[in-house]
Amino acid sequence: MMAARTPVGMIGLGLMGTALATRLIDAGVAVIGFDIDPAKRSAFGGETADSVELVAARCRIIVIAVFKASQVEALLGELRGADIIICTTTCAPDEITDIAGHTSALGLRLVEAPISGTSSELREGSAVALVAGRADAIDAVGPVLDILCPRQTRVARIGDAARTKLAINLILQNNRAALAEGLAFAESMGLDAVAFLRAARESAAYSHVMDTKGEKMLKRDFAPQSRIAQTLKDAELILEQALLHRQHLPMTLLQTSLLRVAITLAGPDADSAAIIEAIRPSRVANGAAP
């Protein structure tokens, strides 16, 4: 266990960054947080700094939980003074390998650790970190990783965690869309949706998304555990990789178009469960579904 006097830096105080920081704070680890949005800094329950440089000056280990790779890149020059960066941002494989090269040139070590799971799953400890990097760097941040995400899978080289995360997200996103379509179909036939979801959970069609998103879809509870704009960003990364490798992904193409419709209807900050809004019978009847 790390001593509470050894602070860990947290760059990005959105849903995931706040959940990560909370796990550290609850374990007795001091956290110094930063977000470019002053409102997020004000809402953060722990200590904050007014700049990335101030975080790097006080923290040997820094966790990055920002929206996209270009934001990670923009931070690197401000992280001099730190030692090891844990990047939880979902990036394309070439993006994270470029980031690794730049961190090395700055004298920093990088651990790639995108997280499979929502902010709620992260808080409760059921999310999975996909970990890649040099063994010495991973070992050096082992106590921090164990707090952040007790469930971990080590993959080979930098970039492979991104590849693994995108392939997992492809399955997860299509499962979510299939659940939304199944619930909408059941509703359109006049079934009691709550009873149908209960039956589906006991059937061969069961998937974990029924537990995490089923009730949210039925109740139209789109308070975010994972924002749908992030889901769309990851879907677009998946499609970019598919194009690069000449792999046709027909289900993901359709699912991505549904995400765009759902964002139009529910807004980018809605939970990913809002994909059902692009599928429900009323949307089809009005000609709004793709």
mmCIF file of C-alpha atoms in Angstrom:
data_model
loop_
_atom_site.group_PDB
_atom_site.id
_atom_site.type_symbol
_atom_site.label_atom_id
_atom_site.label_comp_id
_atom_site.label_asym_id
_atom_site.label_seq_id
_atom_site.Cartn_x
_atom_site.Cartn_y
_atom_site.Cartn_z
ATOM 1 C CA MET A 1 0.000 0.000 0.000
ATOM 2 C CA MET A 2 1.238 3.462 -0.881
ATOM 3 C CA ALA A 3 1.694 5.968 1.870
ATOM 4 C CA ALA A 4 -1.020 8.598 2.034
ATOM 5 C CA ARG A 5 1.660 11.327 1.861
ATOM 6 C CA THR A 6 2.677 10.182 -1.647
ATOM 7 C CA PRO A 7 0.261 12.006 -3.954
ATOM 8 C CA VAL A 8 -0.935 10.664 -7.280
ATOM 9 C CA GLY A 9 -1.858 13.128 -9.996
ATOM 10 C CA MET A 10 -5.188 12.825 -11.811
ATOM 11 C CA ILE A 11 -5.522 14.707 -15.094
ATOM 12 C CA GLY A 12 -9.146 14.756 -16.250
ATOM 13 C CA LEU A 13 -11.962 14.929 -13.704
ATOM 14 C CA GLY A 14 -14.874 13.650 -15.746
ATOM 15 C CA LEU A 15 -16.839 10.509 -14.933
ATOM 16 C CA MET A 16 -13.887 8.127 -15.195
ATOM 17 C CA GLY A 17 -11.279 10.442 -13.731
ATOM 18 C CA THR A 18 -13.437 11.193 -10.708
ATOM 19 C CA ALA A 19 -14.181 7.489 -10.200
ATOM 20 C CA LEU A 20 -10.465 6.667 -10.394
ATOM 21 C CA ALA A 21 -9.585 9.445 -7.964
ATOM 22 C CA THR A 22 -12.298 8.335 -5.550
ATOM 23 C CA ARG A 23 -10.876 4.813 -5.434
ATOM 24 C CA LEU A 24 -7.463 6.215 -4.525
ATOM 25 C CA ILE A 25 -8.821 8.619 -1.917
ATOM 26 C CA ASP A 26 -10.934 5.880 -0.326
ATOM 27 C CA ALA A 27 -7.775 3.752 -0.071
ATOM 28 C CA GLY A 28 -5.964 6.533 1.790
ATOM 29 C CA VAL A 29 -3.883 7.781 -1.143
ATOM 30 C CA ALA A 30 -3.560 11.528 -1.579
ATOM 31 C CA VAL A 31 -4.713 12.784 -4.989
ATOM 32 C CA ILE A 32 -4.031 16.075 -6.728
ATOM 33 C CA GLY A 33 -6.499 16.615 -9.549
ATOM 34 C CA PHE A 34 -6.633 18.877 -12.576
ATOM 35 C CA ASP A 35 -9.200 19.481 -15.283
ATOM 36 C CA ILE A 36 -9.244 22.197 -17.903
ATOM 37 C CA ASP A 37 -12.867 22.888 -16.870
ATOM 38 C CA PRO A 38 -12.921 25.022 -13.671
ATOM 39 C CA ALA A 39 -16.390 23.671 -12.818
ATOM 40 C CA LYS A 40 -15.043 20.130 -12.683
ATOM 41 C CA ARG A 41 -12.168 21.239 -10.483
ATOM 42 C CA SER A 42 -14.642 22.946 -8.156
ATOM 43 C CA ALA A 43 -16.854 19.839 -8.015
ATOM 44 C CA PHE A 44 -13.935 17.518 -7.267
ATOM 45 C CA GLY A 45 -13.865 16.358 -3.668
ATOM 46 C CA GLY A 46 -10.077 16.192 -3.331
ATOM 47 C CA GLU A 47 -7.181 18.607 -3.690
ATOM 48 C CA THR A 48 -6.811 20.330 -7.049
ATOM 49 C CA ALA A 49 -4.093 22.255 -8.835
ATOM 50 C CA ASP A 50 -4.480 25.167 -11.227
ATOM 51 C CA SER A 51 -2.274 23.652 -13.932
ATOM 52 C CA VAL A 52 -0.862 20.381 -15.226
ATOM 53 C CA GLU A 53 2.653 21.627 -14.436
ATOM 54 C CA LEU A 54 1.762 22.038 -10.757
ATOM 55 C CA VAL A 55 0.456 18.460 -10.654
ATOM 56 C CA ALA A 56 3.641 17.154 -12.303
ATOM 57 C CA ALA A 57 5.807 19.111 -9.858
ATOM 58 C CA ARG A 58 4.279 17.258 -6.895
ATOM 59 C CA CYS A 59 3.382 13.834 -8.270
ATOM 60 C CA ARG A 60 5.713 11.073 -9.428
ATOM 61 C CA ILE A 61 2.818 9.024 -10.841
ATOM 62 C CA ILE A 62 0.158 10.705 -12.963
ATOM 63 C CA VAL A 63 -3.057 9.119 -14.238
ATOM 64 C CA ILE A 64 -4.535 10.590 -17.401
ATOM 65 C CA ALA A 65 -8.282 10.185 -17.998
ATOM 66 C CA VAL A 66 -9.147 12.638 -20.771
ATOM 67 C CA PHE A 67 -11.506 12.254 -23.729
ATOM 68 C CA LYS A 68 -9.167 11.535 -26.632
ATOM 69 C CA ALA A 69 -5.575 10.958 -27.717
ATOM 70 C CA SER A 70 -4.972 14.477 -29.034
ATOM 71 C CA GLN A 71 -5.659 15.808 -25.537
ATOM 72 C CA VAL A 72 -3.115 13.365 -24.084
ATOM 73 C CA GLU A 73 -0.555 14.543 -26.640
ATOM 74 C CA ALA A 74 -1.202 18.168 -25.727
ATOM 75 C CA LEU A 75 -0.437 17.423 -22.060
ATOM 76 C CA LEU A 76 2.896 15.690 -22.466
ATOM 77 C CA GLY A 77 5.121 18.735 -22.601
ATOM 78 C CA GLU A 78 3.646 19.915 -19.295
ATOM 79 C CA LEU A 79 4.390 16.669 -17.453
ATOM 80 C CA ARG A 80 8.144 17.128 -17.000
ATOM 81 C CA GLY A 81 9.037 16.386 -13.416
ATOM 82 C CA ALA A 82 6.822 13.318 -13.157
ATOM 83 C CA ASP A 83 8.158 9.783 -13.660
ATOM 84 C CA ILE A 84 5.396 7.442 -14.833
ATOM 85 C CA ILE A 85 2.204 8.165 -16.752
ATOM 86 C CA ILE A 86 -0.779 5.793 -16.564
ATOM 87 C CA CYS A 87 -2.928 6.537 -19.611
ATOM 88 C CA THR A 88 -6.504 5.283 -19.277
ATOM 89 C CA THR A 89 -7.774 7.173 -22.331
ATOM 90 C CA THR A 90 -9.008 4.941 -25.144
ATOM 91 C CA CYS A 91 -6.788 5.676 -28.143
ATOM 92 C CA ALA A 92 -6.166 4.193 -31.558
ATOM 93 C CA PRO A 93 -3.141 1.853 -31.519
ATOM 94 C CA ASP A 94 -0.966 4.204 -33.566
ATOM 95 C CA GLU A 95 -1.947 7.120 -31.333
ATOM 96 C CA ILE A 96 -0.834 5.412 -28.130
ATOM 97 C CA THR A 97 2.413 4.189 -29.705
ATOM 98 C CA ASP A 98 3.137 7.785 -30.762
ATOM 99 C CA ILE A 99 2.377 8.924 -27.218
ATOM 100 C CA ALA A 100 4.762 6.267 -25.874
ATOM 101 C CA GLY A 101 7.509 7.563 -28.144
ATOM 102 C CA HIS A 102 6.963 11.132 -27.012
ATOM 103 C CA THR A 103 6.901 10.220 -23.313
ATOM 104 C CA SER A 104 10.153 8.305 -23.731
ATOM 105 C CA ALA A 105 11.775 11.308 -25.424
ATOM 106 C CA LEU A 106 10.721 13.420 -22.422
ATOM 107 C CA GLY A 107 12.256 10.932 -19.986
ATOM 108 C CA LEU A 108 8.868 9.639 -18.830
ATOM 109 C CA ARG A 109 7.666 6.044 -18.628
ATOM 110 C CA LEU A 110 4.232 5.098 -19.939
ATOM 111 C CA VAL A 111 1.782 2.440 -18.806
ATOM 112 C CA GLU A 112 -1.146 1.952 -21.175
ATOM 113 C CA ALA A 113 -4.251 1.057 -19.159
ATOM 114 C CA PRO A 114 -7.593 1.679 -20.894
ATOM 115 C CA ILE A 115 -10.485 0.484 -18.756
ATOM 116 C CA SER A 116 -13.294 -1.788 -19.854
ATOM 117 C CA GLY A 117 -16.358 -0.804 -17.848
ATOM 118 C CA THR A 118 -18.478 2.173 -16.869
ATOM 119 C CA SER A 119 -17.644 4.702 -14.175
ATOM 120 C CA SER A 120 -20.103 2.902 -11.869
ATOM 121 C CA GLU A 121 -18.387 -0.438 -12.462
ATOM 122 C CA LEU A 122 -15.036 1.223 -11.874
ATOM 123 C CA ARG A 123 -16.187 2.633 -8.545
ATOM 124 C CA GLU A 124 -17.394 -0.770 -7.357
ATOM 125 C CA GLY A 125 -14.227 -2.538 -8.544
ATOM 126 C CA SER A 126 -15.738 -4.712 -11.274
ATOM 127 C CA ALA A 127 -14.199 -2.896 -14.275
ATOM 128 C CA VAL A 128 -11.121 -4.369 -15.969
ATOM 129 C CA ALA A 129 -7.892 -2.530 -16.774
ATOM 130 C CA LEU A 130 -6.098 -3.649 -19.925
ATOM 131 C CA VAL A 131 -2.445 -3.075 -19.084
ATOM 132 C CA ALA A 132 0.544 -2.795 -21.414
ATOM 133 C CA GLY A 133 4.025 -1.326 -21.156
ATOM 134 C CA ARG A 134 7.512 -2.060 -19.912
ATOM 135 C CA ALA A 135 7.592 -4.507 -17.016
ATOM 136 C CA ASP A 136 9.581 -2.122 -14.805
ATOM 137 C CA ALA A 137 7.022 0.645 -15.308
ATOM 138 C CA ILE A 138 4.067 -1.654 -14.642
ATOM 139 C CA ASP A 139 5.744 -3.051 -11.518
ATOM 140 C CA ALA A 140 6.532 0.460 -10.268
ATOM 141 C CA VAL A 141 2.868 1.499 -10.415
ATOM 142 C CA GLY A 142 1.508 -1.897 -9.358
ATOM 143 C CA PRO A 143 0.144 -0.679 -5.993
ATOM 144 C CA VAL A 144 -1.662 2.205 -7.715
ATOM 145 C CA LEU A 145 -3.075 -0.031 -10.461
ATOM 146 C CA ASP A 146 -4.295 -2.510 -7.842
ATOM 147 C CA ILE A 147 -6.297 0.257 -6.173
ATOM 148 C CA LEU A 148 -7.557 1.819 -9.374
ATOM 149 C CA CYS A 149 -8.685 -1.449 -10.904
ATOM 150 C CA PRO A 150 -8.298 -4.700 -8.944
ATOM 151 C CA ARG A 151 -9.268 -6.656 -12.045
ATOM 152 C CA GLN A 152 -6.508 -6.441 -14.644
ATOM 153 C CA THR A 153 -5.451 -8.186 -17.839
ATOM 154 C CA ARG A 154 -1.887 -7.743 -19.040
ATOM 155 C CA VAL A 155 -1.389 -7.670 -22.772
ATOM 156 C CA ALA A 156 1.882 -7.567 -24.663
ATOM 157 C CA ARG A 157 3.223 -4.317 -26.092
ATOM 158 C CA ILE A 158 2.041 -0.724 -26.039
ATOM 159 C CA GLY A 159 -0.803 -0.506 -28.556
ATOM 160 C CA ASP A 160 -2.125 -3.996 -27.850
ATOM 161 C CA ALA A 161 -4.216 -2.712 -24.945
ATOM 162 C CA ALA A 162 -5.838 -0.246 -27.363
ATOM 163 C CA ARG A 163 -6.452 -3.018 -29.899
ATOM 164 C CA THR A 164 -7.963 -5.221 -27.189
ATOM 165 C CA LYS A 165 -10.136 -2.402 -25.837
ATOM 166 C CA LEU A 166 -11.520 -1.534 -29.275
ATOM 167 C CA ALA A 167 -12.368 -5.163 -30.061
ATOM 168 C CA ILE A 168 -14.064 -5.540 -26.664
ATOM 169 C CA ASN A 169 -15.961 -2.294 -27.226
ATOM 170 C CA LEU A 170 -17.178 -3.552 -30.598
ATOM 171 C CA ILE A 171 -18.821 -6.542 -28.901
ATOM 172 C CA LEU A 172 -20.119 -4.471 -25.990
ATOM 173 C CA GLN A 173 -21.617 -1.744 -28.168
ATOM 174 C CA ASN A 174 -23.340 -4.218 -30.462
ATOM 175 C CA ASN A 175 -24.687 -6.125 -27.438
ATOM 176 C CA ARG A 176 -26.074 -2.833 -26.136
ATOM 177 C CA ALA A 177 -27.732 -2.051 -29.469
ATOM 178 C CA ALA A 178 -29.165 -5.580 -29.646
ATOM 179 C CA LEU A 179 -30.621 -5.196 -26.140
ATOM 180 C CA ALA A 180 -32.179 -1.847 -27.089
ATOM 181 C CA GLU A 181 -33.692 -3.348 -30.223
ATOM 182 C CA GLY A 182 -35.006 -6.373 -28.318
ATOM 183 C CA LEU A 183 -36.639 -4.182 -25.668
ATOM 184 C CA ALA A 184 -38.175 -1.917 -28.315
ATOM 185 C CA PHE A 185 -39.454 -4.968 -30.199
ATOM 186 C CA ALA A 186 -40.986 -6.432 -27.026
ATOM 187 C CA GLU A 187 -42.661 -3.103 -26.242
ATOM 188 C CA SER A 188 -44.036 -2.836 -29.788
ATOM 189 C CA MET A 189 -45.703 -6.259 -29.406
ATOM 190 C CA GLY A 190 -47.414 -5.151 -26.211
ATOM 191 C CA LEU A 191 -45.297 -7.151 -23.792
ATOM 192 C CA ASP A 192 -44.678 -5.887 -20.292
ATOM 193 C CA ALA A 193 -41.127 -4.595 -20.722
ATOM 194 C CA VAL A 194 -40.075 -5.229 -17.112
ATOM 195 C CA ALA A 195 -41.282 -8.829 -17.293
ATOM 196 C CA PHE A 196 -39.604 -9.262 -20.668
ATOM 197 C CA LEU A 197 -36.259 -8.012 -19.361
ATOM 198 C CA ARG A 198 -36.543 -10.422 -16.439
ATOM 199 C CA ALA A 199 -37.195 -13.304 -18.843
ATOM 200 C CA ALA A 200 -34.331 -12.240 -21.133
ATOM 201 C CA ARG A 201 -31.921 -12.258 -18.201
ATOM 202 C CA GLU A 202 -32.766 -15.923 -17.603
ATOM 203 C CA SER A 203 -32.468 -16.890 -21.261
ATOM 204 C CA ALA A 204 -29.699 -17.949 -23.638
ATOM 205 C CA ALA A 205 -29.681 -14.335 -24.896
ATOM 206 C CA TYR A 206 -28.321 -13.057 -21.566
ATOM 207 C CA SER A 207 -25.475 -10.558 -21.601
ATOM 208 C CA HIS A 208 -24.055 -8.343 -18.858
ATOM 209 C CA VAL A 209 -25.475 -5.220 -20.539
ATOM 210 C CA MET A 210 -28.933 -6.400 -19.459
ATOM 211 C CA ASP A 211 -27.824 -5.778 -15.866
ATOM 212 C CA THR A 212 -26.039 -2.481 -16.486
ATOM 213 C CA LYS A 213 -28.302 -0.865 -19.093
ATOM 214 C CA GLY A 214 -31.623 -2.748 -19.204
ATOM 215 C CA GLU A 215 -33.450 -0.846 -16.470
ATOM 216 C CA LYS A 216 -31.940 2.448 -17.583
ATOM 217 C CA MET A 217 -33.368 1.852 -21.064
ATOM 218 C CA LEU A 218 -36.806 0.946 -19.715
ATOM 219 C CA LYS A 219 -36.966 3.940 -17.355
ATOM 220 C CA ARG A 220 -35.396 6.348 -19.852
ATOM 221 C CA ASP A 221 -32.838 7.030 -17.131
ATOM 222 C CA PHE A 222 -30.004 8.528 -19.134
ATOM 223 C CA ALA A 223 -28.011 10.003 -16.257
ATOM 224 C CA PRO A 224 -24.523 9.114 -17.467
ATOM 225 C CA GLN A 225 -22.461 6.194 -16.253
ATOM 226 C CA SER A 226 -20.731 6.343 -19.631
ATOM 227 C CA ARG A 227 -21.492 9.229 -21.988
ATOM 228 C CA ILE A 228 -22.868 8.380 -25.419
ATOM 229 C CA ALA A 229 -20.483 10.866 -27.064
ATOM 230 C CA GLN A 230 -17.617 8.747 -25.727
ATOM 231 C CA THR A 231 -19.307 5.635 -27.097
ATOM 232 C CA LEU A 232 -19.540 7.256 -30.519
ATOM 233 C CA LYS A 233 -15.890 8.352 -30.359
ATOM 234 C CA ASP A 234 -14.830 4.762 -29.666
ATOM 235 C CA ALA A 235 -17.116 3.418 -32.414
ATOM 236 C CA GLU A 236 -15.479 5.773 -34.892
ATOM 237 C CA LEU A 237 -12.034 4.581 -33.758
ATOM 238 C CA ILE A 238 -13.187 1.000 -34.362
ATOM 239 C CA LEU A 239 -14.363 1.847 -37.866
ATOM 240 C CA GLU A 240 -11.106 3.651 -38.636
ATOM 241 C CA GLN A 241 -9.136 0.555 -37.629
ATOM 242 C CA ALA A 242 -11.452 -1.665 -39.656
ATOM 243 C CA LEU A 243 -10.881 0.478 -42.739
ATOM 244 C CA LEU A 244 -7.132 0.377 -42.157
ATOM 245 C CA HIS A 245 -7.187 -3.425 -41.985
ATOM 246 C CA ARG A 246 -9.817 -3.883 -44.719
ATOM 247 C CA GLN A 247 -12.261 -5.526 -42.313
ATOM 248 C CA HIS A 248 -15.980 -5.022 -43.016
ATOM 249 C CA LEU A 249 -18.022 -4.409 -39.851
ATOM 250 C CA PRO A 250 -21.672 -4.236 -40.968
ATOM 251 C CA MET A 251 -23.201 -4.388 -37.478
ATOM 252 C CA THR A 252 -20.889 -1.696 -36.137
ATOM 253 C CA LEU A 253 -21.637 0.561 -39.118
ATOM 254 C CA LEU A 254 -25.349 0.417 -38.301
ATOM 255 C CA GLN A 255 -24.780 0.733 -34.583
ATOM 256 C CA THR A 256 -22.678 3.856 -35.147
ATOM 257 C CA SER A 257 -25.455 5.463 -37.175
ATOM 258 C CA LEU A 258 -27.881 4.710 -34.331
ATOM 259 C CA LEU A 259 -25.520 6.399 -31.868
ATOM 260 C CA ARG A 260 -25.552 9.553 -33.999
ATOM 261 C CA VAL A 261 -29.363 9.589 -34.044
ATOM 262 C CA ALA A 262 -29.501 8.990 -30.278
ATOM 263 C CA ILE A 263 -27.128 11.896 -29.653
ATOM 264 C CA THR A 264 -29.398 14.139 -31.711
ATOM 265 C CA LEU A 265 -32.372 13.029 -29.590
ATOM 266 C CA ALA A 266 -30.872 12.761 -26.104
ATOM 267 C CA GLY A 267 -27.706 14.875 -26.266
ATOM 268 C CA PRO A 268 -24.011 13.953 -26.130
ATOM 269 C CA ASP A 269 -23.862 13.772 -22.340
ATOM 270 C CA ALA A 270 -26.632 11.167 -22.048
ATOM 271 C CA ASP A 271 -25.783 7.654 -20.948
ATOM 272 C CA SER A 272 -24.987 5.140 -23.681
ATOM 273 C CA ALA A 273 -28.306 3.449 -22.841
ATOM 274 C CA ALA A 274 -29.927 6.304 -24.789
ATOM 275 C CA ILE A 275 -29.275 4.346 -27.993
ATOM 276 C CA ILE A 276 -32.748 2.890 -27.453
ATOM 277 C CA GLU A 277 -34.219 6.299 -28.299
ATOM 278 C CA ALA A 278 -33.062 5.798 -31.900
ATOM 279 C CA ILE A 279 -34.879 2.430 -32.076
ATOM 280 C CA ARG A 280 -38.139 2.738 -30.137
ATOM 281 C CA PRO A 281 -41.307 2.286 -32.224
ATOM 282 C CA SER A 282 -42.226 5.967 -32.018
ATOM 283 C CA ARG A 283 -38.964 6.875 -33.697
ATOM 284 C CA VAL A 284 -39.488 4.357 -36.498
ATOM 285 C CA ALA A 285 -43.062 5.562 -37.012
ATOM 286 C CA ASN A 286 -41.825 9.142 -37.365
ATOM 287 C CA GLY A 287 -39.164 8.112 -39.842
ATOM 288 C CA ALA A 288 -36.335 9.266 -37.587
ATOM 289 C CA ALA A 289 -34.443 5.973 -37.339
ATOM 290 C CA PRO A 290 -31.745 5.316 -39.924
#
